[in-house]
């Protein structure tokens, strides 16, 4: 299995020396070039969140349908200081939902995930005992060359992400939004097989 070199991987550039602490499956998960992953995710949220999630879907944020063990394919392609994510979720009744985003390295090593041209989430990753833990640092609103950084905790909840290698080619991930008043308001979590490909 190929592993990323720091000058090739956005996550490696962001982590610096901590990158070498990640096991091969997590390094492959974030390598440069083309990566395809397939697995199943549990998607869950309280019923009262459904109207807000439908609104967020209009802005390209997350998915608005809960179900256990949703078949999911994740494809990524790195282009310089950008990494494009395409997530395709196929539900038991055949309905397909897409959640796409773009990671961008800004100001050297700030990692921002944009869900549309003007709204993103700055991520703060760190390695803890060979697992990758990261959380939302702030929302980023951009208009042309201008950027505004806002707290995300009181709007959508605080993003918490945990990822770990299960073996040489499989990973587990857990994404949660936790609001300071309402507790956990969204979660998707699952296991994936990592397949690396040559970049086109």
mmCIF file of C-alpha atoms in Angstrom:
data_model
loop_
_atom_site.group_PDB
_atom_site.id
_atom_site.type_symbol
_atom_site.label_atom_id
_atom_site.label_comp_id
_atom_site.label_asym_id
_atom_site.label_seq_id
_atom_site.Cartn_x
_atom_site.Cartn_y
_atom_site.Cartn_z
ATOM 1 C CA UNK A 1 0.000 0.000 0.000
ATOM 2 C CA UNK A 2 1.301 3.442 -0.921
ATOM 3 C CA UNK A 3 1.495 6.045 1.817
ATOM 4 C CA UNK A 4 1.490 9.802 1.340
ATOM 5 C CA UNK A 5 4.524 11.962 1.653
ATOM 6 C CA UNK A 6 4.019 15.225 3.589
ATOM 7 C CA UNK A 7 4.528 17.446 0.556
ATOM 8 C CA UNK A 8 1.835 15.486 -1.331
ATOM 9 C CA UNK A 9 -0.942 15.230 1.242
ATOM 10 C CA UNK A 10 -3.045 18.122 2.556
ATOM 11 C CA UNK A 11 -3.556 16.363 5.889
ATOM 12 C CA UNK A 12 0.174 15.648 6.158
ATOM 13 C CA UNK A 13 0.998 19.297 5.566
ATOM 14 C CA UNK A 14 -1.484 20.265 8.255
ATOM 15 C CA UNK A 15 -0.251 17.671 10.804
ATOM 16 C CA UNK A 16 3.465 18.212 10.240
ATOM 17 C CA UNK A 17 5.613 15.744 12.202
ATOM 18 C CA UNK A 18 2.513 14.030 13.649
ATOM 19 C CA UNK A 19 1.755 12.583 10.201
ATOM 20 C CA UNK A 20 4.374 9.864 10.734
ATOM 21 C CA UNK A 21 2.446 8.609 13.794
ATOM 22 C CA UNK A 22 -0.549 7.585 11.668
ATOM 23 C CA UNK A 23 -0.830 3.916 10.631
ATOM 24 C CA UNK A 24 -0.720 3.060 6.892
ATOM 25 C CA UNK A 25 -4.503 2.848 6.432
ATOM 26 C CA UNK A 26 -5.031 6.407 7.679
ATOM 27 C CA UNK A 27 -2.118 7.697 5.605
ATOM 28 C CA UNK A 28 -3.656 6.011 2.549
ATOM 29 C CA UNK A 29 -7.019 7.520 3.469
ATOM 30 C CA UNK A 30 -5.525 11.009 3.097
ATOM 31 C CA UNK A 31 -2.920 10.395 0.393
ATOM 32 C CA UNK A 32 -2.651 12.612 -2.685
ATOM 33 C CA UNK A 33 -3.975 11.451 -6.038
ATOM 34 C CA UNK A 34 -7.205 9.507 -6.434
ATOM 35 C CA UNK A 35 -8.701 7.579 -3.511
ATOM 36 C CA UNK A 36 -11.914 5.553 -3.450
ATOM 37 C CA UNK A 37 -13.502 4.156 -0.294
ATOM 38 C CA UNK A 38 -16.548 1.958 0.103
ATOM 39 C CA UNK A 39 -18.410 1.037 3.242
ATOM 40 C CA UNK A 40 -21.555 1.505 5.302
ATOM 41 C CA UNK A 41 -22.552 4.346 7.596
ATOM 42 C CA UNK A 42 -25.135 4.843 10.310
ATOM 43 C CA UNK A 43 -26.815 8.231 9.879
ATOM 44 C CA UNK A 44 -28.774 9.477 12.885
ATOM 45 C CA UNK A 45 -30.289 12.661 14.278
ATOM 46 C CA UNK A 46 -33.292 13.642 16.439
ATOM 47 C CA UNK A 47 -36.562 14.041 14.541
ATOM 48 C CA UNK A 48 -36.843 17.727 15.414
ATOM 49 C CA UNK A 49 -33.601 18.318 13.474
ATOM 50 C CA UNK A 50 -35.131 17.147 10.180
ATOM 51 C CA UNK A 51 -36.482 20.570 9.037
ATOM 52 C CA UNK A 52 -33.141 22.265 9.778
ATOM 53 C CA UNK A 53 -31.230 19.516 7.966
ATOM 54 C CA UNK A 54 -33.492 19.920 4.920
ATOM 55 C CA UNK A 55 -32.599 23.615 4.927
ATOM 56 C CA UNK A 56 -28.898 22.847 5.321
ATOM 57 C CA UNK A 57 -29.124 20.376 2.423
ATOM 58 C CA UNK A 58 -30.124 23.298 0.193
ATOM 59 C CA UNK A 59 -26.740 24.835 1.063
ATOM 60 C CA UNK A 60 -24.868 21.586 0.409
ATOM 61 C CA UNK A 61 -24.425 20.659 4.088
ATOM 62 C CA UNK A 62 -24.673 17.023 5.286
ATOM 63 C CA UNK A 63 -27.637 14.742 4.494
ATOM 64 C CA UNK A 64 -31.216 14.924 5.750
ATOM 65 C CA UNK A 65 -32.206 11.266 5.963
ATOM 66 C CA UNK A 66 -31.440 8.919 8.858
ATOM 67 C CA UNK A 67 -30.887 5.183 8.444
ATOM 68 C CA UNK A 68 -28.488 2.539 9.756
ATOM 69 C CA UNK A 69 -25.937 0.867 7.486
ATOM 70 C CA UNK A 70 -26.288 3.141 4.451
ATOM 71 C CA UNK A 71 -24.087 1.968 1.583
ATOM 72 C CA UNK A 72 -21.579 4.777 1.020
ATOM 73 C CA UNK A 73 -18.884 5.452 -1.557
ATOM 74 C CA UNK A 74 -16.359 8.230 -0.964
ATOM 75 C CA UNK A 75 -14.129 9.460 -3.790
ATOM 76 C CA UNK A 76 -11.376 12.043 -3.412
ATOM 77 C CA UNK A 77 -9.048 13.775 -5.807
ATOM 78 C CA UNK A 78 -6.193 16.090 -4.776
ATOM 79 C CA UNK A 79 -5.449 19.075 -7.007
ATOM 80 C CA UNK A 80 -2.556 21.104 -5.621
ATOM 81 C CA UNK A 81 -3.734 22.728 -2.376
ATOM 82 C CA UNK A 82 -7.292 21.435 -2.841
ATOM 83 C CA UNK A 83 -8.877 18.067 -2.244
ATOM 84 C CA UNK A 84 -12.332 17.358 -3.681
ATOM 85 C CA UNK A 85 -14.616 14.966 -1.784
ATOM 86 C CA UNK A 86 -17.611 13.218 -3.360
ATOM 87 C CA UNK A 87 -19.782 11.184 -0.990
ATOM 88 C CA UNK A 88 -22.588 9.050 -2.429
ATOM 89 C CA UNK A 89 -25.055 7.452 0.002
ATOM 90 C CA UNK A 90 -27.468 4.810 -1.333
ATOM 91 C CA UNK A 91 -30.361 4.043 1.009
ATOM 92 C CA UNK A 92 -32.213 0.738 1.339
ATOM 93 C CA UNK A 93 -35.097 1.933 -0.892
ATOM 94 C CA UNK A 94 -32.680 2.997 -3.644
ATOM 95 C CA UNK A 95 -32.723 6.714 -2.919
ATOM 96 C CA UNK A 96 -29.321 8.324 -3.495
ATOM 97 C CA UNK A 97 -28.006 11.396 -1.696
ATOM 98 C CA UNK A 98 -24.756 13.218 -2.457
ATOM 99 C CA UNK A 99 -22.666 15.272 -0.042
ATOM 100 C CA UNK A 100 -19.720 16.939 -1.743
ATOM 101 C CA UNK A 101 -17.121 19.321 -0.352
ATOM 102 C CA UNK A 102 -13.678 20.744 -1.040
ATOM 103 C CA UNK A 103 -10.758 20.896 1.380
ATOM 104 C CA UNK A 104 -8.455 23.887 0.953
ATOM 105 C CA UNK A 105 -5.168 24.706 2.669
ATOM 106 C CA UNK A 106 -5.268 28.399 3.534
ATOM 107 C CA UNK A 107 -2.586 30.617 5.088
ATOM 108 C CA UNK A 108 0.017 27.869 5.024
ATOM 109 C CA UNK A 109 -1.536 25.071 7.085
ATOM 110 C CA UNK A 110 -5.120 26.039 7.968
ATOM 111 C CA UNK A 111 -7.415 23.305 6.659
ATOM 112 C CA UNK A 112 -10.894 24.506 5.636
ATOM 113 C CA UNK A 113 -13.681 22.280 4.281
ATOM 114 C CA UNK A 114 -15.988 24.241 1.971
ATOM 115 C CA UNK A 115 -19.468 22.816 1.333
ATOM 116 C CA UNK A 116 -20.310 25.550 -1.185
ATOM 117 C CA UNK A 117 -18.456 28.545 -2.684
ATOM 118 C CA UNK A 118 -18.993 30.743 0.380
ATOM 119 C CA UNK A 119 -19.339 28.548 3.507
ATOM 120 C CA UNK A 120 -16.692 26.342 5.098
ATOM 121 C CA UNK A 121 -15.558 24.795 8.369
ATOM 122 C CA UNK A 122 -11.994 25.231 9.586
ATOM 123 C CA UNK A 123 -10.695 21.921 10.953
ATOM 124 C CA UNK A 124 -8.140 21.387 13.720
ATOM 125 C CA UNK A 125 -6.652 17.862 13.415
ATOM 126 C CA UNK A 126 -4.277 16.109 15.828
ATOM 127 C CA UNK A 127 -2.966 12.584 16.322
ATOM 128 C CA UNK A 128 -3.714 10.779 19.583
ATOM 129 C CA UNK A 129 -2.322 7.257 20.044
ATOM 130 C CA UNK A 130 -2.246 6.520 16.288
ATOM 131 C CA UNK A 131 -5.816 7.742 15.807
ATOM 132 C CA UNK A 132 -6.807 10.981 14.109
ATOM 133 C CA UNK A 133 -8.991 13.358 16.092
ATOM 134 C CA UNK A 134 -10.154 16.660 14.741
ATOM 135 C CA UNK A 135 -12.806 19.213 15.462
ATOM 136 C CA UNK A 136 -14.299 22.344 14.010
ATOM 137 C CA UNK A 137 -12.311 25.443 14.932
ATOM 138 C CA UNK A 138 -14.759 27.932 13.401
ATOM 139 C CA UNK A 139 -17.037 28.599 10.450
ATOM 140 C CA UNK A 140 -15.457 30.426 7.516
ATOM 141 C CA UNK A 141 -17.573 32.717 5.342
ATOM 142 C CA UNK A 142 -15.870 33.976 2.202
ATOM 143 C CA UNK A 143 -16.747 36.557 -0.390
ATOM 144 C CA UNK A 144 -14.095 36.923 -3.077
ATOM 145 C CA UNK A 145 -10.773 37.437 -1.291
ATOM 146 C CA UNK A 146 -12.373 38.329 2.052
ATOM 147 C CA UNK A 147 -12.824 35.824 4.906
ATOM 148 C CA UNK A 148 -14.831 36.019 8.135
ATOM 149 C CA UNK A 149 -14.387 33.480 10.928
ATOM 150 C CA UNK A 150 -17.443 32.772 13.129
ATOM 151 C CA UNK A 151 -18.154 30.396 16.010
ATOM 152 C CA UNK A 152 -20.020 27.305 14.831
ATOM 153 C CA UNK A 153 -20.977 26.014 18.292
ATOM 154 C CA UNK A 154 -24.121 28.095 18.747
ATOM 155 C CA UNK A 155 -25.344 27.794 15.144
ATOM 156 C CA UNK A 156 -25.057 24.155 14.064
ATOM 157 C CA UNK A 157 -23.162 22.562 16.949
ATOM 158 C CA UNK A 158 -19.499 21.731 17.466
ATOM 159 C CA UNK A 159 -18.028 19.250 14.969
ATOM 160 C CA UNK A 160 -16.060 16.324 16.437
ATOM 161 C CA UNK A 161 -14.422 13.704 14.196
ATOM 162 C CA UNK A 162 -12.560 10.530 15.172
ATOM 163 C CA UNK A 163 -10.851 8.186 12.721
ATOM 164 C CA UNK A 164 -8.832 5.036 13.358
ATOM 165 C CA UNK A 165 -7.232 2.241 11.352
ATOM 166 C CA UNK A 166 -8.847 -1.181 11.754
ATOM 167 C CA UNK A 167 -6.181 -3.007 9.743
ATOM 168 C CA UNK A 168 -3.865 -2.260 6.818
ATOM 169 C CA UNK A 169 -6.673 -1.220 4.449
ATOM 170 C CA UNK A 170 -9.786 -0.444 6.536
ATOM 171 C CA UNK A 171 -10.689 2.554 8.671
ATOM 172 C CA UNK A 172 -13.504 3.548 11.004
ATOM 173 C CA UNK A 173 -14.813 7.122 11.217
ATOM 174 C CA UNK A 174 -17.215 8.908 13.536
ATOM 175 C CA UNK A 175 -18.534 12.427 12.849
ATOM 176 C CA UNK A 176 -20.726 14.220 15.398
ATOM 177 C CA UNK A 177 -22.302 17.649 15.799
ATOM 178 C CA UNK A 178 -22.764 18.503 19.489
ATOM 179 C CA UNK A 179 -24.693 21.636 20.464
ATOM 180 C CA UNK A 180 -23.972 23.251 23.855
ATOM 181 C CA UNK A 181 -27.710 23.346 24.686
ATOM 182 C CA UNK A 182 -29.259 20.454 22.751
ATOM 183 C CA UNK A 183 -26.496 17.852 22.912
ATOM 184 C CA UNK A 184 -25.767 15.608 19.925
ATOM 185 C CA UNK A 185 -27.815 16.875 16.975
ATOM 186 C CA UNK A 186 -26.259 14.844 14.134
ATOM 187 C CA UNK A 187 -24.012 11.830 13.697
ATOM 188 C CA UNK A 188 -22.745 9.643 10.927
ATOM 189 C CA UNK A 189 -20.287 6.839 11.539
ATOM 190 C CA UNK A 190 -19.077 3.809 9.648
ATOM 191 C CA UNK A 191 -16.297 1.555 8.359
ATOM 192 C CA UNK A 192 -14.594 1.829 4.987
ATOM 193 C CA UNK A 193 -12.197 -0.079 2.761
ATOM 194 C CA UNK A 194 -9.535 2.243 1.318
ATOM 195 C CA UNK A 195 -8.524 1.812 -2.322
ATOM 196 C CA UNK A 196 -5.791 4.035 -3.797
ATOM 197 C CA UNK A 197 -5.559 4.700 -7.503
ATOM 198 C CA UNK A 198 -3.176 6.473 -9.815
ATOM 199 C CA UNK A 199 -4.091 10.091 -10.360
ATOM 200 C CA UNK A 200 -5.392 10.768 -13.896
#
